[in-house]
PDB file of C-alpha atoms in Angstrom:
ATOM      1  CA  MET F   1       0.000   0.000   0.000  1.00  0.00           C
ATOM      2  CA  GLY F   2       1.522   3.312  -0.977  1.00  0.00           C
ATOM      3  CA  LEU F   3       1.037   6.887   0.146  1.00  0.00           C
ATOM      4  CA  LEU F   4      -1.823   8.882  -1.276  1.00  0.00           C
ATOM      5  CA  ARG F   5      -0.411  11.694  -3.312  1.00  0.00           C
ATOM      6  CA  ASP F   6      -3.521  13.329  -4.613  1.00  0.00           C
ATOM      7  CA  SER F   7      -6.059  13.093  -1.829  1.00  0.00           C
ATOM      8  CA  LEU F   8      -9.360  14.891  -2.210  1.00  0.00           C
ATOM      9  CA  TYR F   9      -9.405  15.821   1.458  1.00  0.00           C
ATOM     10  CA  LYS F  10      -6.591  17.127   3.547  1.00  0.00           C
ATOM     11  CA  LEU F  11      -6.511  18.117   7.206  1.00  0.00           C
ATOM     12  CA  GLU F  12      -3.837  20.477   8.457  1.00  0.00           C
ATOM     13  CA  PHE F  13      -3.458  22.290  11.736  1.00  0.00           C
ATOM     14  CA  SER F  14      -2.002  25.738  12.015  1.00  0.00           C
ATOM     15  CA  PRO F  15       1.007  26.173  14.330  1.00  0.00           C
ATOM     16  CA  GLU F  16      -1.238  28.069  16.767  1.00  0.00           C
ATOM     17  CA  ALA F  17      -3.771  25.213  16.815  1.00  0.00           C
ATOM     18  CA  LEU F  18      -1.009  22.673  17.426  1.00  0.00           C
ATOM     19  CA  MET F  19       0.270  24.744  20.358  1.00  0.00           C
ATOM     20  CA  ARG F  20      -3.253  24.967  21.809  1.00  0.00           C
ATOM     21  CA  ILE F  21      -3.762  21.206  21.440  1.00  0.00           C
ATOM     22  CA  GLY F  22      -0.426  20.613  23.169  1.00  0.00           C
ATOM     23  CA  ARG F  23      -1.432  22.844  26.065  1.00  0.00           C
ATOM     24  CA  LEU F  24      -4.771  21.027  26.384  1.00  0.00           C
ATOM     25  CA  ILE F  25      -3.050  17.660  26.514  1.00  0.00           C
ATOM     26  CA  ASN F  26      -0.677  18.820  29.255  1.00  0.00           C
ATOM     27  CA  THR F  27      -3.131  20.615  31.539  1.00  0.00           C
ATOM     28  CA  GLY F  28      -2.318  18.644  34.711  1.00  0.00           C
ATOM     29  CA  PRO F  29       0.570  20.824  35.902  1.00  0.00           C
ATOM     30  CA  THR F  30      -1.376  24.016  35.193  1.00  0.00           C
ATOM     31  CA  PHE F  31      -4.404  22.890  37.190  1.00  0.00           C
ATOM     32  CA  ALA F  32      -2.185  21.519  39.968  1.00  0.00           C
ATOM     33  CA  ARG F  33      -0.436  24.897  40.315  1.00  0.00           C
ATOM     34  CA  PHE F  34      -3.707  26.842  40.605  1.00  0.00           C
ATOM     35  CA  TYR F  35      -5.350  24.228  42.855  1.00  0.00           C
ATOM     36  CA  THR F  36      -2.319  24.138  45.166  1.00  0.00           C
ATOM     37  CA  ALA F  37      -2.609  27.907  45.628  1.00  0.00           C
ATOM     38  CA  ALA F  38      -6.359  27.596  46.265  1.00  0.00           C
ATOM     39  CA  MET F  39      -5.807  24.743  48.718  1.00  0.00           C
ATOM     40  CA  ARG F  40      -3.185  26.776  50.583  1.00  0.00           C
ATOM     41  CA  GLU F  41      -5.647  29.656  50.989  1.00  0.00           C
ATOM     42  CA  ALA F  42      -8.475  27.306  51.984  1.00  0.00           C
ATOM     43  CA  VAL F  43      -6.356  25.561  54.634  1.00  0.00           C
ATOM     44  CA  ASN F  44      -5.243  28.911  56.072  1.00  0.00           C
ATOM     45  CA  LEU F  45      -8.838  30.141  56.172  1.00  0.00           C
ATOM     46  CA  VAL F  46     -10.119  27.041  57.996  1.00  0.00           C
ATOM     47  CA  GLN F  47      -7.144  27.034  60.375  1.00  0.00           C
ATOM     48  CA  HIS F  48      -7.692  30.662  61.395  1.00  0.00           C
ATOM     49  CA  ARG F  49     -11.428  30.102  61.853  1.00  0.00           C
ATOM     50  CA  ALA F  50     -10.781  27.006  63.989  1.00  0.00           C
ATOM     51  CA  GLN F  51      -8.373  28.991  66.163  1.00  0.00           C
ATOM     52  CA  ALA F  52     -10.986  31.727  66.575  1.00  0.00           C
ATOM     53  CA  ASN F  53     -13.622  29.085  67.459  1.00  0.00           C
ATOM     54  CA  ALA F  54     -11.434  27.300  70.021  1.00  0.00           C
ATOM     55  CA  PRO F  55     -12.849  27.164  73.571  1.00  0.00           C
ATOM     56  CA  VAL F  56     -10.037  29.339  74.934  1.00  0.00           C
ATOM     57  CA  LEU F  57      -8.518  32.069  72.771  1.00  0.00           C
ATOM     58  CA  THR F  58      -5.053  31.581  74.249  1.00  0.00           C
ATOM     59  CA  GLY F  59      -3.272  28.420  75.210  1.00  0.00           C
ATOM     60  CA  ALA F  60      -1.931  25.156  73.888  1.00  0.00           C
ATOM     61  CA  LEU F  61      -5.092  24.031  72.096  1.00  0.00           C
ATOM     62  CA  ARG F  62      -5.356  27.169  70.013  1.00  0.00           C
ATOM     63  CA  ARG F  63      -1.624  27.137  69.234  1.00  0.00           C
ATOM     64  CA  GLY F  64      -1.827  23.428  68.400  1.00  0.00           C
ATOM     65  CA  ILE F  65      -4.305  23.875  65.547  1.00  0.00           C
ATOM     66  CA  ARG F  66      -2.329  23.341  62.357  1.00  0.00           C
ATOM     67  CA  GLY F  67      -3.086  23.176  58.679  1.00  0.00           C
ATOM     68  CA  TYR F  68      -1.229  21.252  55.976  1.00  0.00           C
ATOM     69  CA  VAL F  69      -1.526  21.140  52.204  1.00  0.00           C
ATOM     70  CA  ARG F  70      -0.928  17.492  51.320  1.00  0.00           C
ATOM     71  CA  SER F  71      -1.623  17.853  47.586  1.00  0.00           C
ATOM     72  CA  PRO F  72      -3.547  20.160  45.257  1.00  0.00           C
ATOM     73  CA  TRP F  73      -6.639  18.115  46.153  1.00  0.00           C
ATOM     74  CA  LEU F  74      -6.085  17.392  49.856  1.00  0.00           C
ATOM     75  CA  GLY F  75      -5.728  19.783  52.751  1.00  0.00           C
ATOM     76  CA  GLU F  76      -5.897  18.959  56.462  1.00  0.00           C
ATOM     77  CA  VAL F  77      -6.632  21.096  59.500  1.00  0.00           C
ATOM     78  CA  GLY F  78      -6.466  19.556  62.948  1.00  0.00           C
ATOM     79  CA  VAL F  79      -4.788  19.622  66.313  1.00  0.00           C
ATOM     80  CA  ILE F  80      -1.295  18.236  66.863  1.00  0.00           C
ATOM     81  CA  SER F  81      -1.141  14.947  68.753  1.00  0.00           C
ATOM     82  CA  SER F  82       0.578  16.454  71.798  1.00  0.00           C
ATOM     83  CA  ILE F  83      -2.773  18.033  72.805  1.00  0.00           C
ATOM     84  CA  PRO F  84      -4.579  14.958  74.211  1.00  0.00           C
ATOM     85  CA  TYR F  85      -7.777  16.803  75.159  1.00  0.00           C
ATOM     86  CA  ALA F  86      -8.396  18.241  71.672  1.00  0.00           C
ATOM     87  CA  MET F  87     -11.025  15.648  70.733  1.00  0.00           C
ATOM     88  CA  ARG F  88     -12.792  16.135  74.059  1.00  0.00           C
ATOM     89  CA  ARG F  89     -12.972  19.868  73.386  1.00  0.00           C
ATOM     90  CA  GLU F  90     -14.246  19.188  69.839  1.00  0.00           C
ATOM     91  CA  PHE F  91     -16.952  16.633  70.688  1.00  0.00           C
ATOM     92  CA  GLY F  92     -17.564  17.121  74.414  1.00  0.00           C
ATOM     93  CA  PHE F  93     -17.426  14.345  76.965  1.00  0.00           C
ATOM     94  CA  ASP F  94     -21.069  13.985  77.980  1.00  0.00           C
ATOM     95  CA  GLY F  95     -21.884  10.696  79.686  1.00  0.00           C
ATOM     96  CA  LEU F  96     -18.382   9.272  79.193  1.00  0.00           C
ATOM     97  CA  THR F  97     -15.703   7.978  81.554  1.00  0.00           C
ATOM     98  CA  ASP F  98     -12.156   9.298  81.323  1.00  0.00           C
ATOM     99  CA  SER F  99      -8.906   7.362  81.781  1.00  0.00           C
ATOM    100  CA  LEU F 100      -8.945   8.109  85.539  1.00  0.00           C
ATOM    101  CA  GLY F 101     -12.370   6.487  85.931  1.00  0.00           C
ATOM    102  CA  ARG F 102     -14.336   9.730  86.305  1.00  0.00           C
ATOM    103  CA  THR F 103     -17.785   9.633  84.697  1.00  0.00           C
ATOM    104  CA  TYR F 104     -19.353  12.848  83.453  1.00  0.00           C
ATOM    105  CA  ALA F 105     -23.019  11.856  83.500  1.00  0.00           C
ATOM    106  CA  ALA F 106     -24.147  15.455  83.916  1.00  0.00           C
ATOM    107  CA  GLY F 107     -22.058  16.614  80.988  1.00  0.00           C
ATOM    108  CA  ASP F 108     -18.564  17.777  80.283  1.00  0.00           C
ATOM    109  CA  PRO F 109     -17.558  20.133  83.145  1.00  0.00           C
ATOM    110  CA  LEU F 110     -16.081  22.663  80.718  1.00  0.00           C
ATOM    111  CA  TYR F 111     -19.315  22.746  78.755  1.00  0.00           C
ATOM    112  CA  THR F 112     -21.950  22.914  81.495  1.00  0.00           C
ATOM    113  CA  ASN F 113     -22.167  26.631  80.758  1.00  0.00           C
ATOM    114  CA  PRO F 114     -24.231  27.138  77.540  1.00  0.00           C
ATOM    115  CA  ASP F 115     -21.899  29.914  76.393  1.00  0.00           C
ATOM    116  CA  LYS F 116     -18.891  27.628  76.651  1.00  0.00           C
ATOM    117  CA  ARG F 117     -20.876  24.789  75.062  1.00  0.00           C
ATOM    118  CA  SER F 118     -21.142  26.930  71.922  1.00  0.00           C
ATOM    119  CA  HIS F 119     -17.377  26.424  71.466  1.00  0.00           C
ATOM    120  CA  MET F 120     -17.735  22.688  70.889  1.00  0.00           C
ATOM    121  CA  GLN F 121     -16.941  21.425  67.394  1.00  0.00           C
ATOM    122  CA  TYR F 122     -14.544  24.300  66.731  1.00  0.00           C
ATOM    123  CA  LEU F 123     -12.945  22.378  63.831  1.00  0.00           C
ATOM    124  CA  HIS F 124     -16.208  21.223  62.281  1.00  0.00           C
ATOM    125  CA  ARG F 125     -17.737  24.703  62.459  1.00  0.00           C
ATOM    126  CA  ALA F 126     -14.605  26.246  60.928  1.00  0.00           C
ATOM    127  CA  LEU F 127     -14.843  23.927  57.927  1.00  0.00           C
ATOM    128  CA  HIS F 128     -18.605  24.385  57.589  1.00  0.00           C
ATOM    129  CA  ASP F 129     -18.472  28.186  57.904  1.00  0.00           C
ATOM    130  CA  SER F 130     -15.604  28.406  55.397  1.00  0.00           C
ATOM    131  CA  GLN F 131     -17.341  26.336  52.712  1.00  0.00           C
ATOM    132  CA  PRO F 132     -18.687  29.271  50.635  1.00  0.00           C
ATOM    133  CA  GLU F 133     -15.260  30.909  50.497  1.00  0.00           C
ATOM    134  CA  VAL F 134     -13.532  27.603  49.756  1.00  0.00           C
ATOM    135  CA  ASN F 135     -15.965  27.004  46.887  1.00  0.00           C
ATOM    136  CA  ALA F 136     -15.193  30.477  45.527  1.00  0.00           C
ATOM    137  CA  LEU F 137     -11.445  29.783  45.743  1.00  0.00           C
ATOM    138  CA  TRP F 138     -11.854  26.597  43.677  1.00  0.00           C
ATOM    139  CA  ARG F 139     -14.090  28.312  41.114  1.00  0.00           C
ATOM    140  CA  THR F 140     -11.513  31.069  40.694  1.00  0.00           C
ATOM    141  CA  ALA F 141      -8.635  28.587  40.446  1.00  0.00           C
ATOM    142  CA  THR F 142     -10.527  26.631  37.789  1.00  0.00           C
ATOM    143  CA  ARG F 143     -11.303  29.768  35.779  1.00  0.00           C
ATOM    144  CA  LEU F 144      -7.690  30.945  35.925  1.00  0.00           C
ATOM    145  CA  ALA F 145      -6.336  27.526  34.933  1.00  0.00           C
ATOM    146  CA  VAL F 146      -8.764  27.213  32.013  1.00  0.00           C
ATOM    147  CA  ARG F 147      -7.943  30.743  30.878  1.00  0.00           C
ATOM    148  CA  GLU F 148      -4.216  29.978  30.926  1.00  0.00           C
ATOM    149  CA  VAL F 149      -4.684  26.696  29.062  1.00  0.00           C
ATOM    150  CA  ILE F 150      -6.937  28.145  26.366  1.00  0.00           C
ATOM    151  CA  LEU F 151      -5.099  31.397  25.693  1.00  0.00           C
TER     152      LEU F 151
END
């Protein structure tokens, strides 16, 4: 079988079209760069909100809240492991027994006051309250990445 020399139809791409196709094929690094920046901002936002929500505005718990960007698609905000009471402050300790055998049937002593009880779930509330801004960060990152890829 030989090459067709006189074809009726011919398809050619301009140099600009070939460059655009190449950019579309290799979009991963572009999106990763924009999503990493968005994730960094989102993690910082949630971390600062969690610190503001913490039961006590000064102290080890508040200082122990940390945020990490693990990848463009994964960010973590939590409390370092050297703060053993962090989960108790997040979820309360109502009706549970601690490691010393004390049972808190009437509720977590720190949270018997309704005002203090409002500080429970400081991490969960930080993530929930930040969701609209996090969504906006991802929309903006997507728009910027698409714009860079297409132009």
